[in-house]
């Protein structure tokens, strides 16, 4: 379940709230953001703070949103966090489903562009085509990123490609996967960084500021590097290949796709070998 999925679910929950809970004029963007600490869950939203008809209705509206969100199989829990905030924790499968979305979108589009009305994910992946590489990340805004950070992202992409080649040599296939196995805390951080990148690009373009996307891209690079080191895709020579390894290989493919798309949104290359 991605931030975009949660935005849709929250919009529907607001529409089903009891009369008098939601301000009649509310039409603002529903923000779904990463919490400040991982123990607070996967995502947080201040929508009840902004949408409540009055300050006294914020907690009641947040409680309604929590009830509606808990009905989704991908949601492990949703709790009130202060007046008007809701923190959401996903199930391992709900968190990891984004990798299936990415691989499917990449196979479907095959670099053919995002179309006239792209989703945030397809808008991100459209950075893989040559025409999009020439376009600015945020229209009307110059993008300035530390060359060292770009180099680190390129090295991270190359490291992910190297790990994928190693897994292929070991005979690991992306068949018989179980994305619910991707439940390690390090994997949770990485999967959330992957899921958050499309909405960060959309937010940068909406605000006319590059920082949201650049910050999210650097976070993704850091989390991927840690994940590859701590959650091996390829087992050791005396270890059997398991469904966890096949599932991690699919996640690795999604990581490579998203890192490459992020680099190309910056007008940078995504080398497979460095």
Coordinates of C-alpha atoms in Angstrom, one line a residue:
X1 CA 0.0 0.0 0.0
X2 CA 1.7 3.2 -1.2
X3 CA 1.2 6.8 0.0
X4 CA -1.0 7.2 -3.1
X5 CA -3.2 4.3 -2.1
X6 CA -3.5 5.7 1.4
X7 CA -4.5 9.1 0.0
X8 CA -7.3 7.4 -1.9
X9 CA -8.4 5.5 1.1
X10 CA -8.4 8.6 3.3
X11 CA -10.4 10.6 0.7
X12 CA -13.0 7.9 0.8
X13 CA -13.0 7.8 4.6
X14 CA -13.5 11.5 4.7
X15 CA -16.5 11.2 2.4
X16 CA -18.1 8.6 4.7
X17 CA -17.6 10.6 7.9
X18 CA -20.6 11.6 9.9
X19 CA -22.2 14.9 9.2
X20 CA -20.5 17.7 11.0
X21 CA -17.1 16.0 11.3
X22 CA -15.5 17.4 8.1
X23 CA -15.3 21.0 7.2
X24 CA -17.6 21.6 4.2
X25 CA -15.0 23.7 2.4
X26 CA -12.2 21.2 2.9
X27 CA -10.5 20.5 -0.5
X28 CA -6.8 20.5 0.4
X29 CA -4.2 18.0 -0.6
X30 CA -4.1 14.9 1.6
X31 CA -0.5 14.5 2.7
X32 CA 0.9 11.1 3.6
X33 CA 4.4 11.4 5.0
X34 CA 7.1 9.4 6.6
X35 CA 7.0 9.7 10.4
X36 CA 9.9 11.2 12.3
X37 CA 10.7 7.8 14.0
X38 CA 10.3 4.3 12.7
X39 CA 8.5 3.1 15.8
X40 CA 5.6 5.5 15.0
X41 CA 4.7 3.3 12.0
X42 CA 5.2 3.4 8.2
X43 CA 3.2 6.6 7.3
X44 CA 1.6 9.5 9.1
X45 CA -1.1 12.0 7.9
X46 CA -2.3 15.3 9.4
X47 CA -5.5 15.2 7.4
X48 CA -7.8 15.1 10.4
X49 CA -6.1 18.2 11.8
X50 CA -6.8 20.1 8.6
X51 CA -10.1 18.6 7.6
X52 CA -12.0 18.6 10.9
X53 CA -15.0 21.0 11.0
X54 CA -13.7 22.4 14.3
X55 CA -10.7 21.8 16.7
X56 CA -13.0 19.8 19.0
X57 CA -13.8 17.4 16.2
X58 CA -10.2 16.5 15.3
X59 CA -9.9 13.5 17.6
X60 CA -13.3 12.1 16.6
X61 CA -12.5 12.5 12.9
X62 CA -9.1 10.8 13.4
X63 CA -10.8 7.9 15.2
X64 CA -13.1 7.5 12.2
X65 CA -10.2 7.5 9.8
X66 CA -8.4 4.9 11.9
X67 CA -11.5 2.6 11.8
X68 CA -11.8 2.9 8.1
X69 CA -8.1 2.3 7.4
X70 CA -8.0 -0.8 9.7
X71 CA -10.5 -2.5 7.3
X72 CA -7.8 -2.8 4.6
X73 CA -5.9 -6.1 4.6
X74 CA -2.7 -4.2 4.0
X75 CA -3.0 -2.2 7.1
X76 CA -1.8 -3.8 10.4
X77 CA -2.9 -0.9 12.5
X78 CA -3.9 2.8 12.4
X79 CA -3.7 4.9 15.6
X80 CA -4.4 8.5 16.7
X81 CA -1.1 10.4 17.2
X82 CA -1.9 13.7 18.8
X83 CA -4.9 15.8 17.9
X84 CA -5.6 15.3 14.3
X85 CA -2.7 13.0 13.3
X86 CA -3.0 9.3 12.3
X87 CA -0.1 6.9 12.2
X88 CA -0.4 3.9 9.9
X89 CA 1.5 0.6 10.2
X90 CA 1.3 -1.7 7.2
X91 CA 1.6 -5.5 7.1
X92 CA 4.8 -6.9 5.6
X93 CA 2.9 -7.9 2.4
X94 CA 1.1 -4.5 2.3
X95 CA 4.4 -2.7 2.6
X96 CA 6.2 -4.9 0.0
X97 CA 3.4 -4.8 -2.6
X98 CA 5.0 -1.7 -4.1
X99 CA 7.7 -3.8 -5.7
X100 CA 5.1 -5.7 -7.7
X101 CA 3.6 -2.4 -8.8
X102 CA 7.0 -1.1 -9.9
X103 CA 8.0 -4.2 -11.9
X104 CA 4.6 -4.5 -13.5
X105 CA 4.6 -0.8 -14.5
X106 CA 8.1 -1.0 -15.9
X107 CA 7.2 -4.1 -18.0
X108 CA 4.0 -2.4 -19.2
X109 CA 5.5 0.9 -20.1
X110 CA 8.8 -0.4 -21.4
X111 CA 10.1 3.2 -21.3
X112 CA 7.2 4.5 -23.4
X113 CA 6.4 7.5 -21.2
X114 CA 3.9 8.3 -18.6
X115 CA 0.9 9.3 -20.8
X116 CA -1.3 12.4 -20.6
X117 CA -2.4 11.7 -17.0
X118 CA 0.3 9.7 -15.3
X119 CA 0.2 8.3 -11.8
X120 CA 3.1 9.4 -9.6
X121 CA 4.8 6.1 -10.1
X122 CA 4.5 6.3 -13.9
X123 CA 5.6 9.9 -13.8
X124 CA 8.7 8.8 -12.0
X125 CA 9.4 5.9 -14.4
X126 CA 8.9 8.1 -17.4
X127 CA 12.3 9.6 -16.5
X128 CA 13.8 6.6 -18.2
X129 CA 13.0 7.9 -21.7
X130 CA 15.3 10.3 -23.4
X131 CA 12.7 13.1 -23.8
X132 CA 12.0 13.2 -20.1
X133 CA 15.7 13.3 -19.2
X134 CA 15.9 16.7 -21.0
X135 CA 13.0 18.1 -18.9
X136 CA 13.7 19.8 -15.6
X137 CA 12.7 17.9 -12.5
X138 CA 10.6 20.8 -11.2
X139 CA 9.4 23.1 -13.9
X140 CA 10.7 26.6 -13.5
X141 CA 13.2 25.5 -10.8
X142 CA 16.9 24.8 -11.1
X143 CA 18.0 21.5 -9.6
X144 CA 21.3 21.7 -7.7
X145 CA 22.5 18.4 -6.2
X146 CA 25.9 17.8 -4.8
X147 CA 27.9 15.8 -7.4
X148 CA 29.1 13.6 -4.5
X149 CA 25.5 12.6 -3.8
X150 CA 24.9 11.9 -7.5
X151 CA 28.1 9.8 -7.5
X152 CA 26.9 7.9 -4.4
X153 CA 23.5 7.2 -6.0
X154 CA 25.2 6.0 -9.2
X155 CA 27.5 3.7 -7.1
X156 CA 24.5 2.4 -5.3
X157 CA 22.7 1.6 -8.5
X158 CA 25.8 -0.2 -9.8
X159 CA 26.1 -2.1 -6.5
X160 CA 22.4 -3.2 -6.8
X161 CA 23.1 -4.3 -10.4
X162 CA 26.2 -6.2 -9.3
X163 CA 24.1 -8.0 -6.6
X164 CA 21.5 -8.9 -9.2
X165 CA 24.1 -10.5 -11.4
X166 CA 25.5 -12.4 -8.5
X167 CA 22.0 -13.7 -7.7
X168 CA 21.5 -14.8 -11.3
X169 CA 24.8 -16.6 -11.3
X170 CA 23.7 -18.5 -8.2
X171 CA 20.5 -19.6 -10.0
X172 CA 18.0 -17.6 -8.1
X173 CA 14.7 -17.0 -9.9
X174 CA 11.9 -14.6 -9.2
X175 CA 9.3 -17.4 -9.1
X176 CA 7.4 -18.7 -6.1
X177 CA 7.9 -15.5 -4.3
X178 CA 6.2 -14.5 -1.0
X179 CA 6.5 -10.7 -0.5
X180 CA 5.2 -11.2 3.1
X181 CA 8.7 -12.6 3.8
X182 CA 10.2 -9.1 3.4
X183 CA 9.6 -8.2 7.0
X184 CA 13.0 -7.3 8.3
X185 CA 13.2 -3.8 9.8
X186 CA 15.9 -2.9 7.4
X187 CA 13.7 -4.1 4.6
X188 CA 10.8 -2.0 6.0
X189 CA 12.9 1.2 5.8
X190 CA 14.0 0.3 2.2
X191 CA 10.5 -0.5 1.0
X192 CA 9.1 2.7 2.4
X193 CA 11.8 4.7 0.8
X194 CA 10.9 3.1 -2.5
X195 CA 7.2 3.6 -2.0
X196 CA 7.7 7.3 -1.0
X197 CA 9.8 8.3 -4.0
X198 CA 7.0 8.8 -6.6
X199 CA 4.9 11.0 -4.2
X200 CA 8.1 13.0 -3.3
X201 CA 8.5 13.7 -7.1
X202 CA 4.9 14.7 -7.3
X203 CA 5.2 17.0 -4.3
X204 CA 8.4 18.6 -5.7
X205 CA 6.6 19.4 -8.9
X206 CA 3.5 20.6 -7.1
X207 CA 5.4 22.9 -4.8
X208 CA 8.0 24.0 -7.4
X209 CA 10.8 22.9 -5.0
X210 CA 13.3 20.2 -5.7
X211 CA 14.1 19.4 -2.1
X212 CA 11.3 16.8 -1.3
X213 CA 12.4 14.6 -4.2
X214 CA 16.2 15.1 -3.7
X215 CA 15.8 14.3 0.0
X216 CA 13.8 11.2 -0.7
X217 CA 16.2 10.0 -3.4
X218 CA 19.2 10.3 -1.0
X219 CA 17.2 8.4 1.7
X220 CA 16.5 5.7 -0.8
X221 CA 20.1 5.4 -1.8
X222 CA 21.2 5.1 1.9
X223 CA 18.5 2.5 2.7
X224 CA 19.3 0.4 -0.3
X225 CA 23.0 0.3 0.6
X226 CA 22.1 -0.8 4.1
X227 CA 19.6 -3.4 2.9
X228 CA 22.0 -5.1 0.5
X229 CA 24.6 -5.4 3.2
X230 CA 22.2 -6.6 6.0
X231 CA 19.6 -8.6 4.0
X232 CA 21.5 -10.7 1.5
X233 CA 19.8 -11.6 -1.8
X234 CA 22.2 -14.5 -2.5
X235 CA 22.8 -17.2 0.2
X236 CA 26.2 -18.4 1.2
X237 CA 27.6 -21.5 -0.4
X238 CA 26.4 -23.8 2.4
X239 CA 22.9 -22.3 2.6
X240 CA 19.9 -23.3 0.5
X241 CA 18.0 -20.9 -1.7
X242 CA 14.7 -20.1 0.0
X243 CA 11.6 -18.1 -0.9
X244 CA 13.1 -15.2 1.0
X245 CA 15.9 -15.0 -1.4
X246 CA 13.7 -15.2 -4.5
X247 CA 11.5 -12.5 -3.0
X248 CA 14.5 -10.3 -2.2
X249 CA 15.6 -10.7 -5.8
X250 CA 12.3 -9.3 -7.0
X251 CA 12.7 -6.4 -4.6
X252 CA 16.2 -5.8 -5.9
X253 CA 14.9 -5.6 -9.4
X254 CA 12.4 -2.9 -8.3
X255 CA 15.2 -1.0 -6.5
X256 CA 17.3 -1.0 -9.7
X257 CA 14.3 0.3 -11.7
X258 CA 13.5 3.1 -9.2
X259 CA 17.1 4.2 -8.6
X260 CA 17.7 4.4 -12.4
X261 CA 14.5 6.4 -12.9
X262 CA 15.4 8.8 -10.0
X263 CA 18.9 9.4 -11.5
X264 CA 17.4 10.1 -14.9
X265 CA 14.9 12.5 -13.5
X266 CA 18.0 14.5 -12.5
X267 CA 19.5 14.2 -16.0
X268 CA 22.2 11.8 -14.7
X269 CA 23.1 8.4 -16.0
X270 CA 22.5 5.1 -14.2
X271 CA 25.6 2.9 -14.9
X272 CA 25.3 -0.8 -14.2
X273 CA 29.0 -1.1 -13.6
X274 CA 31.5 1.3 -11.9

